[in-house]
């Protein structure tokens, strides 16, 4: 490991912070601090911490902070040591949330630091996102209610992935839906065999699971050097090196998958490319809502998709396509420009029809 160990201490109790910091500095470690659960994961990611000591009685919730750290592909690999409450009653929950080791009060700072030193500079090997998130019942219900899982290929999604590959200049683009133990490709462009014919992979070959786990975009320059994703079998079996994925959302506001661009060589994603992928993901999200409106309405057991939601989704398609057109300039050839204009024309007509049908 280059440089001193970076130890992140996440706690509100000054006495705990002070004694741990002093013990860490005696070993020549660089000590970083965070207070409040909302700061734990961002600071861990930004500082590239080598180890985390976190007090369960953290303001806002220590257990929730651990879950957020372990839900992110950027921080899930960091060894995390938890300090339990005064009675040690939350130890089981701390382990379940992802802690590697738990200490019960009274705390011996030297003993804590010595235990941490047994882990660093090693990382925790993480192969899949937390099952509590990928297997969340509410999320899975939202996914199944789209009726897209295991559905046949459809032109609108396939045209979108092909367009994305051309606009971003990548060999592969996917609309990936993350199920409990697999990802299903509602649409794929450029995926090799046998995955193209199977239209799915197990989660052992999925980067998209981390997009739904953290519910935000994931940008990877070189997966073979990434502390978490280098252990994912998509690197070995699918040749994935660079990845840019944006969450796909289904009613009622649940993350169900990712619209993603993939390259077989390391790649630094530009602002233009990321913005384009975000707009294409917005269009894909709108297509999902429109699909739900065709299948869920009239069934009281399913999440309703209202006329207003359909109109908003249709407007989102128009907005996403227009932003790509306005941003693209001479980066767009005549074929791409014509396809985007056709999307705008078609959805504008649909929006007028929705408006007429729902105007009293």
CSV table of C-alpha atoms in Angstrom, one decimal:
chain,number,residue,atom,x,y,z
A,1,UNK,CA,0.0,0.0,0.0
A,2,UNK,CA,1.4,3.4,-1.0
A,3,UNK,CA,1.5,6.0,1.8
A,4,UNK,CA,0.2,5.7,5.4
A,5,UNK,CA,-3.0,3.8,6.3
A,6,UNK,CA,-6.1,6.1,6.0
A,7,UNK,CA,-8.4,5.4,9.0
A,8,UNK,CA,-11.9,7.0,8.9
A,9,UNK,CA,-13.5,7.4,12.3
A,10,UNK,CA,-17.3,8.0,12.2
A,11,UNK,CA,-18.6,9.0,15.6
A,12,UNK,CA,-20.2,11.8,17.6
A,13,UNK,CA,-18.7,10.9,20.9
A,14,UNK,CA,-15.6,13.1,21.3
A,15,UNK,CA,-13.9,10.8,23.9
A,16,UNK,CA,-14.1,7.9,21.5
A,17,UNK,CA,-12.9,9.9,18.5
A,18,UNK,CA,-10.0,11.4,20.5
A,19,UNK,CA,-8.7,8.1,21.9
A,20,UNK,CA,-9.0,6.2,18.6
A,21,UNK,CA,-7.4,9.1,16.7
A,22,UNK,CA,-4.4,9.2,19.1
A,23,UNK,CA,-3.9,5.4,18.9
A,24,UNK,CA,-4.0,5.6,15.1
A,25,UNK,CA,-1.6,8.4,14.9
A,26,UNK,CA,0.9,6.5,17.1
A,27,UNK,CA,1.1,3.9,14.3
A,28,UNK,CA,1.7,6.6,11.8
A,29,UNK,CA,-1.8,6.4,10.3
A,30,UNK,CA,-3.6,9.3,8.6
A,31,UNK,CA,-6.9,9.8,10.5
A,32,UNK,CA,-10.0,11.2,8.9
A,33,UNK,CA,-13.3,12.1,10.6
A,34,UNK,CA,-17.0,12.1,9.8
A,35,UNK,CA,-20.0,12.9,12.0
A,36,UNK,CA,-23.6,12.0,11.1
A,37,UNK,CA,-24.7,9.0,9.1
A,38,UNK,CA,-25.2,11.1,5.9
A,39,UNK,CA,-21.5,11.9,5.8
A,40,UNK,CA,-20.1,8.4,6.4
A,41,UNK,CA,-20.3,7.0,2.8
A,42,UNK,CA,-19.4,10.1,0.9
A,43,UNK,CA,-16.3,10.8,3.1
A,44,UNK,CA,-15.3,7.1,2.9
A,45,UNK,CA,-15.5,7.3,-0.9
A,46,UNK,CA,-13.8,10.7,-1.3
A,47,UNK,CA,-11.0,9.9,1.1
A,48,UNK,CA,-10.4,6.4,-0.2
A,49,UNK,CA,-10.2,5.2,3.4
A,50,UNK,CA,-8.4,1.9,4.1
A,51,UNK,CA,-10.5,1.1,7.2
A,52,UNK,CA,-13.5,2.5,9.0
A,53,UNK,CA,-14.3,2.5,12.7
A,54,UNK,CA,-17.9,3.5,13.2
A,55,UNK,CA,-19.9,4.0,16.4
A,56,UNK,CA,-23.4,2.5,16.3
A,57,UNK,CA,-24.8,5.4,18.3
A,58,UNK,CA,-24.0,7.8,15.4
A,59,UNK,CA,-26.4,10.7,15.0
A,60,UNK,CA,-28.9,9.6,12.3
A,61,UNK,CA,-28.2,5.9,12.7
A,62,UNK,CA,-25.0,3.9,12.7
A,63,UNK,CA,-26.5,0.8,11.2
A,64,UNK,CA,-28.0,2.8,8.4
A,65,UNK,CA,-24.6,4.3,7.7
A,66,UNK,CA,-23.0,0.9,7.5
A,67,UNK,CA,-25.7,-0.2,5.0
A,68,UNK,CA,-25.0,2.8,2.8
A,69,UNK,CA,-21.3,2.1,2.9
A,70,UNK,CA,-21.8,-1.5,1.9
A,71,UNK,CA,-24.4,-0.6,-0.7
A,72,UNK,CA,-21.9,1.3,-2.8
A,73,UNK,CA,-19.4,-0.3,-5.2
A,74,UNK,CA,-17.0,2.5,-4.2
A,75,UNK,CA,-16.9,1.6,-0.5
A,76,UNK,CA,-18.2,-1.9,0.0
A,77,UNK,CA,-14.6,-3.3,0.1
A,78,UNK,CA,-13.4,-1.2,3.0
A,79,UNK,CA,-13.0,-3.2,6.3
A,80,UNK,CA,-15.5,-1.8,8.7
A,81,UNK,CA,-15.3,-2.1,12.5
A,82,UNK,CA,-18.3,-1.2,14.6
A,83,UNK,CA,-18.6,-0.1,18.2
A,84,UNK,CA,-21.8,-1.4,19.7
A,85,UNK,CA,-24.1,0.5,22.1
A,86,UNK,CA,-23.5,0.5,25.9
A,87,UNK,CA,-25.3,-2.8,26.4
A,88,UNK,CA,-24.0,-4.4,23.2
A,89,UNK,CA,-27.5,-5.2,22.2
A,90,UNK,CA,-27.1,-4.1,18.6
A,91,UNK,CA,-24.1,-6.4,17.8
A,92,UNK,CA,-26.2,-8.8,15.7
A,93,UNK,CA,-27.7,-6.0,13.6
A,94,UNK,CA,-24.2,-4.5,13.1
A,95,UNK,CA,-22.9,-7.7,11.7
A,96,UNK,CA,-26.0,-8.1,9.5
A,97,UNK,CA,-25.5,-4.6,8.1
A,98,UNK,CA,-22.0,-5.5,7.0
A,99,UNK,CA,-19.5,-4.9,9.9
A,100,UNK,CA,-16.4,-7.1,9.8
A,101,UNK,CA,-15.9,-6.9,13.6
A,102,UNK,CA,-17.8,-5.4,16.6
A,103,UNK,CA,-16.4,-4.0,19.8
A,104,UNK,CA,-18.5,-3.7,23.0
A,105,UNK,CA,-18.0,-0.9,25.5
A,106,UNK,CA,-15.9,-0.1,27.4
A,107,UNK,CA,-13.6,0.6,24.5
A,108,UNK,CA,-9.8,0.0,24.6
A,109,UNK,CA,-8.6,2.2,21.8
A,110,UNK,CA,-5.3,0.4,21.5
A,111,UNK,CA,-7.1,-3.0,21.1
A,112,UNK,CA,-9.3,-1.5,18.4
A,113,UNK,CA,-6.4,-0.2,16.4
A,114,UNK,CA,-4.5,-3.5,16.7
A,115,UNK,CA,-7.5,-5.4,15.4
A,116,UNK,CA,-7.8,-2.9,12.5
A,117,UNK,CA,-4.1,-3.3,11.7
A,118,UNK,CA,-4.7,-7.1,11.2
A,119,UNK,CA,-7.0,-6.2,8.2
A,120,UNK,CA,-5.2,-3.4,6.5
A,121,UNK,CA,-3.9,-3.2,3.9
A,122,UNK,CA,-6.2,-6.0,2.7
A,123,UNK,CA,-9.6,-5.2,1.3
A,124,UNK,CA,-12.8,-7.2,1.9
A,125,UNK,CA,-13.6,-9.3,-1.2
A,126,UNK,CA,-17.1,-8.4,-2.3
A,127,UNK,CA,-18.6,-10.2,-5.3
A,128,UNK,CA,-22.3,-9.1,-5.1
A,129,UNK,CA,-24.3,-6.2,-3.8
A,130,UNK,CA,-26.2,-6.7,-0.5
A,131,UNK,CA,-29.0,-9.2,-0.9
A,132,UNK,CA,-31.2,-7.1,1.4
A,133,UNK,CA,-31.2,-4.5,-1.4
A,134,UNK,CA,-31.2,-6.6,-4.6
A,135,UNK,CA,-33.8,-9.0,-3.0
A,136,UNK,CA,-36.0,-6.3,-1.4
A,137,UNK,CA,-39.6,-7.4,-1.8
A,138,UNK,CA,-40.9,-4.0,-2.7
A,139,UNK,CA,-38.3,-3.5,-5.4
A,140,UNK,CA,-39.0,-6.9,-6.8
A,141,UNK,CA,-42.7,-6.3,-6.9
A,142,UNK,CA,-42.2,-3.1,-8.8
A,143,UNK,CA,-39.9,-4.9,-11.2
A,144,UNK,CA,-42.5,-7.7,-11.9
A,145,UNK,CA,-45.3,-5.2,-12.3
A,146,UNK,CA,-43.6,-3.7,-15.3
A,147,UNK,CA,-44.2,-7.0,-17.1
A,148,UNK,CA,-40.9,-6.5,-18.8
A,149,UNK,CA,-39.1,-9.3,-17.1
A,150,UNK,CA,-38.6,-12.2,-19.7
A,151,UNK,CA,-40.6,-10.2,-22.2
A,152,UNK,CA,-39.8,-10.4,-25.9
A,153,UNK,CA,-37.6,-7.8,-27.6
A,154,UNK,CA,-39.5,-4.7,-28.6
A,155,UNK,CA,-38.5,-2.1,-31.3
A,156,UNK,CA,-38.6,1.0,-29.1
A,157,UNK,CA,-36.1,-0.4,-26.5
A,158,UNK,CA,-33.8,-2.0,-29.2
A,159,UNK,CA,-33.7,1.2,-31.2
A,160,UNK,CA,-32.7,3.1,-28.0
A,161,UNK,CA,-29.8,0.8,-27.2
A,162,UNK,CA,-28.5,0.9,-30.8
A,163,UNK,CA,-28.8,4.6,-30.8
A,164,UNK,CA,-26.9,4.8,-27.5
A,165,UNK,CA,-24.0,2.7,-28.9
A,166,UNK,CA,-23.7,5.1,-31.8
A,167,UNK,CA,-24.0,8.3,-29.8
A,168,UNK,CA,-21.6,7.3,-27.1
A,169,UNK,CA,-19.3,5.3,-29.3
A,170,UNK,CA,-19.3,2.1,-27.3
A,171,UNK,CA,-19.6,-1.5,-28.5
A,172,UNK,CA,-22.3,-2.5,-26.0
A,173,UNK,CA,-25.4,-0.9,-24.5
A,174,UNK,CA,-27.9,-2.6,-22.3
A,175,UNK,CA,-31.4,-2.1,-20.7
A,176,UNK,CA,-30.7,-4.4,-17.8
A,177,UNK,CA,-33.4,-5.4,-15.3
A,178,UNK,CA,-32.0,-6.7,-12.0
A,179,UNK,CA,-34.0,-9.6,-10.5
A,180,UNK,CA,-33.3,-11.4,-7.2
A,181,UNK,CA,-30.5,-13.6,-8.6
A,182,UNK,CA,-30.0,-12.5,-12.2
A,183,UNK,CA,-30.2,-9.6,-14.6
A,184,UNK,CA,-32.4,-9.8,-17.6
A,185,UNK,CA,-31.7,-7.7,-20.7
A,186,UNK,CA,-34.9,-6.2,-22.0
A,187,UNK,CA,-32.7,-4.9,-24.8
A,188,UNK,CA,-29.0,-5.3,-25.7
A,189,UNK,CA,-26.8,-4.1,-28.4
A,190,UNK,CA,-23.4,-5.6,-29.1
A,191,UNK,CA,-23.4,-8.3,-26.4
A,192,UNK,CA,-21.4,-11.4,-27.3
A,193,UNK,CA,-22.6,-15.0,-27.2
A,194,UNK,CA,-23.9,-16.9,-25.4
A,195,UNK,CA,-25.2,-13.9,-23.4
A,196,UNK,CA,-26.9,-12.2,-26.3
A,197,UNK,CA,-29.1,-15.3,-27.0
A,198,UNK,CA,-29.7,-16.0,-23.3
A,199,UNK,CA,-30.6,-12.4,-22.7
A,200,UNK,CA,-29.6,-12.7,-19.0
A,201,UNK,CA,-26.6,-13.4,-16.7
A,202,UNK,CA,-26.4,-14.3,-13.0
A,203,UNK,CA,-25.6,-11.5,-10.6
A,204,UNK,CA,-22.1,-12.8,-10.5
A,205,UNK,CA,-21.7,-11.2,-13.9
A,206,UNK,CA,-23.6,-8.0,-13.1
A,207,UNK,CA,-22.4,-4.4,-12.6
A,208,UNK,CA,-25.9,-3.1,-12.8
A,209,UNK,CA,-26.8,-4.6,-9.4
A,210,UNK,CA,-24.6,-1.9,-7.8
A,211,UNK,CA,-26.6,0.8,-9.7
A,212,UNK,CA,-29.8,-0.4,-8.1
A,213,UNK,CA,-28.1,-1.0,-4.7
A,214,UNK,CA,-26.9,2.6,-4.3
A,215,UNK,CA,-29.7,4.0,-6.5
A,216,UNK,CA,-27.4,6.4,-8.4
A,217,UNK,CA,-25.2,6.3,-11.5
A,218,UNK,CA,-22.0,4.3,-11.5
A,219,UNK,CA,-19.0,5.3,-13.6
A,220,UNK,CA,-16.1,2.9,-13.9
A,221,UNK,CA,-12.9,3.7,-15.8
A,222,UNK,CA,-11.2,0.2,-15.6
A,223,UNK,CA,-13.1,-2.6,-13.8
A,224,UNK,CA,-10.0,-4.8,-13.7
A,225,UNK,CA,-8.4,-2.3,-11.3
A,226,UNK,CA,-11.6,-1.5,-9.3
A,227,UNK,CA,-11.5,-2.7,-5.7
A,228,UNK,CA,-14.9,-4.3,-5.9
A,229,UNK,CA,-15.8,-4.9,-9.5
A,230,UNK,CA,-12.5,-6.6,-10.4
A,231,UNK,CA,-13.9,-9.6,-8.6
A,232,UNK,CA,-17.1,-9.6,-10.8
A,233,UNK,CA,-17.1,-12.3,-13.4
A,234,UNK,CA,-18.3,-9.9,-16.1
A,235,UNK,CA,-14.6,-8.7,-16.3
A,236,UNK,CA,-13.4,-12.2,-17.1
A,237,UNK,CA,-16.3,-13.7,-19.1
A,238,UNK,CA,-17.8,-10.7,-20.8
A,239,UNK,CA,-14.7,-8.6,-21.2
A,240,UNK,CA,-16.2,-5.6,-19.4
A,241,UNK,CA,-13.6,-2.9,-18.6
A,242,UNK,CA,-15.4,0.5,-18.6
A,243,UNK,CA,-19.0,0.9,-17.5
A,244,UNK,CA,-21.4,3.8,-17.2
A,245,UNK,CA,-24.8,2.9,-15.7
A,246,UNK,CA,-27.9,5.1,-14.8
A,247,UNK,CA,-30.8,3.7,-12.6
A,248,UNK,CA,-34.1,2.7,-14.2
A,249,UNK,CA,-37.1,3.5,-12.0
A,250,UNK,CA,-40.5,1.9,-12.0
A,251,UNK,CA,-43.7,2.9,-10.1
A,252,UNK,CA,-43.8,3.3,-7.2
A,253,UNK,CA,-40.4,4.9,-7.3
A,254,UNK,CA,-38.3,1.8,-7.1
A,255,UNK,CA,-35.0,1.2,-8.8
A,256,UNK,CA,-35.3,-1.9,-11.0
A,257,UNK,CA,-32.3,-1.9,-13.3
A,258,UNK,CA,-29.8,0.2,-15.3
A,259,UNK,CA,-29.4,1.7,-18.7
A,260,UNK,CA,-25.7,1.2,-19.3
A,261,UNK,CA,-22.9,1.7,-21.8
A,262,UNK,CA,-20.0,-0.7,-21.8
A,263,UNK,CA,-16.5,-0.7,-23.3
A,264,UNK,CA,-14.0,-3.5,-23.6
A,265,UNK,CA,-11.1,-1.2,-22.9
A,266,UNK,CA,-10.5,1.4,-20.1
A,267,UNK,CA,-12.3,4.6,-20.8
A,268,UNK,CA,-12.6,8.0,-19.1
A,269,UNK,CA,-16.2,9.0,-19.6
A,270,UNK,CA,-16.7,12.6,-20.8
A,271,UNK,CA,-19.4,15.0,-19.6
A,272,UNK,CA,-21.0,14.7,-23.0
A,273,UNK,CA,-21.1,10.9,-22.9
A,274,UNK,CA,-22.5,10.8,-19.3
A,275,UNK,CA,-25.2,13.4,-20.1
A,276,UNK,CA,-26.2,11.5,-23.2
A,277,UNK,CA,-26.4,8.2,-21.2
A,278,UNK,CA,-28.5,10.0,-18.6
A,279,UNK,CA,-30.9,11.3,-21.3
A,280,UNK,CA,-31.2,7.9,-22.9
A,281,UNK,CA,-31.9,6.4,-19.4
A,282,UNK,CA,-34.7,9.0,-18.9
A,283,UNK,CA,-36.2,7.9,-22.2
A,284,UNK,CA,-36.0,4.3,-21.2
A,285,UNK,CA,-37.6,5.1,-17.9
A,286,UNK,CA,-40.5,6.8,-19.7
A,287,UNK,CA,-40.9,3.8,-21.9
A,288,UNK,CA,-41.2,1.6,-18.8
A,289,UNK,CA,-44.0,3.8,-17.4
A,290,UNK,CA,-45.8,3.8,-20.7
A,291,UNK,CA,-45.5,0.0,-20.8
A,292,UNK,CA,-46.9,-0.2,-17.3
A,293,UNK,CA,-49.9,1.9,-18.3
A,294,UNK,CA,-50.8,-0.7,-20.9
A,295,UNK,CA,-50.7,-3.7,-18.5
A,296,UNK,CA,-51.4,-2.5,-15.0
A,297,UNK,CA,-54.5,-0.3,-15.4
A,298,UNK,CA,-57.7,-2.0,-14.5
A,299,UNK,CA,-56.0,-4.4,-12.1
A,300,UNK,CA,-56.4,-3.3,-8.5
A,301,UNK,CA,-53.6,-5.6,-7.3
A,302,UNK,CA,-51.0,-3.7,-9.3
A,303,UNK,CA,-49.5,-0.2,-8.9
A,304,UNK,CA,-51.7,2.2,-10.9
A,305,UNK,CA,-50.2,4.3,-13.7
A,306,UNK,CA,-52.4,7.4,-14.1
A,307,UNK,CA,-53.0,9.4,-17.2
A,308,UNK,CA,-50.9,12.2,-15.7
A,309,UNK,CA,-48.0,9.8,-15.2
A,310,UNK,CA,-48.3,8.8,-18.9
A,311,UNK,CA,-48.3,12.4,-20.0
A,312,UNK,CA,-45.3,13.2,-17.9
A,313,UNK,CA,-43.5,10.1,-19.2
A,314,UNK,CA,-44.2,11.1,-22.8
A,315,UNK,CA,-43.0,14.6,-22.1
A,316,UNK,CA,-39.8,13.1,-20.7
A,317,UNK,CA,-39.1,11.2,-23.9
A,318,UNK,CA,-39.5,14.5,-25.9
A,319,UNK,CA,-37.3,16.4,-23.4
A,320,UNK,CA,-34.5,13.7,-23.4
A,321,UNK,CA,-34.4,13.5,-27.2
A,322,UNK,CA,-34.4,17.3,-27.6
A,323,UNK,CA,-31.5,17.7,-25.1
A,324,UNK,CA,-29.5,15.1,-27.1
A,325,UNK,CA,-30.3,16.9,-30.3
A,326,UNK,CA,-29.3,20.3,-28.9
A,327,UNK,CA,-26.1,19.0,-27.2
A,328,UNK,CA,-25.0,16.9,-30.1
A,329,UNK,CA,-24.2,19.5,-32.8
A,330,UNK,CA,-21.9,18.0,-35.4
A,331,UNK,CA,-21.4,14.9,-33.2
A,332,UNK,CA,-24.7,13.7,-34.6
A,333,UNK,CA,-24.9,12.3,-38.1
A,334,UNK,CA,-28.0,12.6,-40.3
A,335,UNK,CA,-29.3,9.1,-39.4
A,336,UNK,CA,-29.1,9.8,-35.6
A,337,UNK,CA,-30.6,13.2,-36.0
A,338,UNK,CA,-33.5,11.8,-38.0
A,339,UNK,CA,-34.1,9.1,-35.5
A,340,UNK,CA,-34.2,11.5,-32.6
A,341,UNK,CA,-36.5,13.9,-34.6
A,342,UNK,CA,-38.8,10.9,-35.3
A,343,UNK,CA,-39.0,10.1,-31.6
A,344,UNK,CA,-39.9,13.8,-30.8
A,345,UNK,CA,-42.6,13.8,-33.6
A,346,UNK,CA,-44.2,10.5,-32.5
A,347,UNK,CA,-44.3,11.3,-28.8
A,348,UNK,CA,-45.5,14.9,-29.5
A,349,UNK,CA,-48.5,13.3,-31.3
A,350,UNK,CA,-49.1,10.9,-28.4
A,351,UNK,CA,-48.9,13.8,-25.9
A,352,UNK,CA,-51.6,15.7,-27.9
A,353,UNK,CA,-53.7,12.6,-27.9
A,354,UNK,CA,-53.3,12.1,-24.2
A,355,UNK,CA,-54.2,15.7,-23.6
A,356,UNK,CA,-57.3,15.5,-25.7
A,357,UNK,CA,-58.5,12.3,-24.1
A,358,UNK,CA,-58.0,13.6,-20.6
A,359,UNK,CA,-59.3,17.1,-20.9
A,360,UNK,CA,-62.8,17.6,-19.5
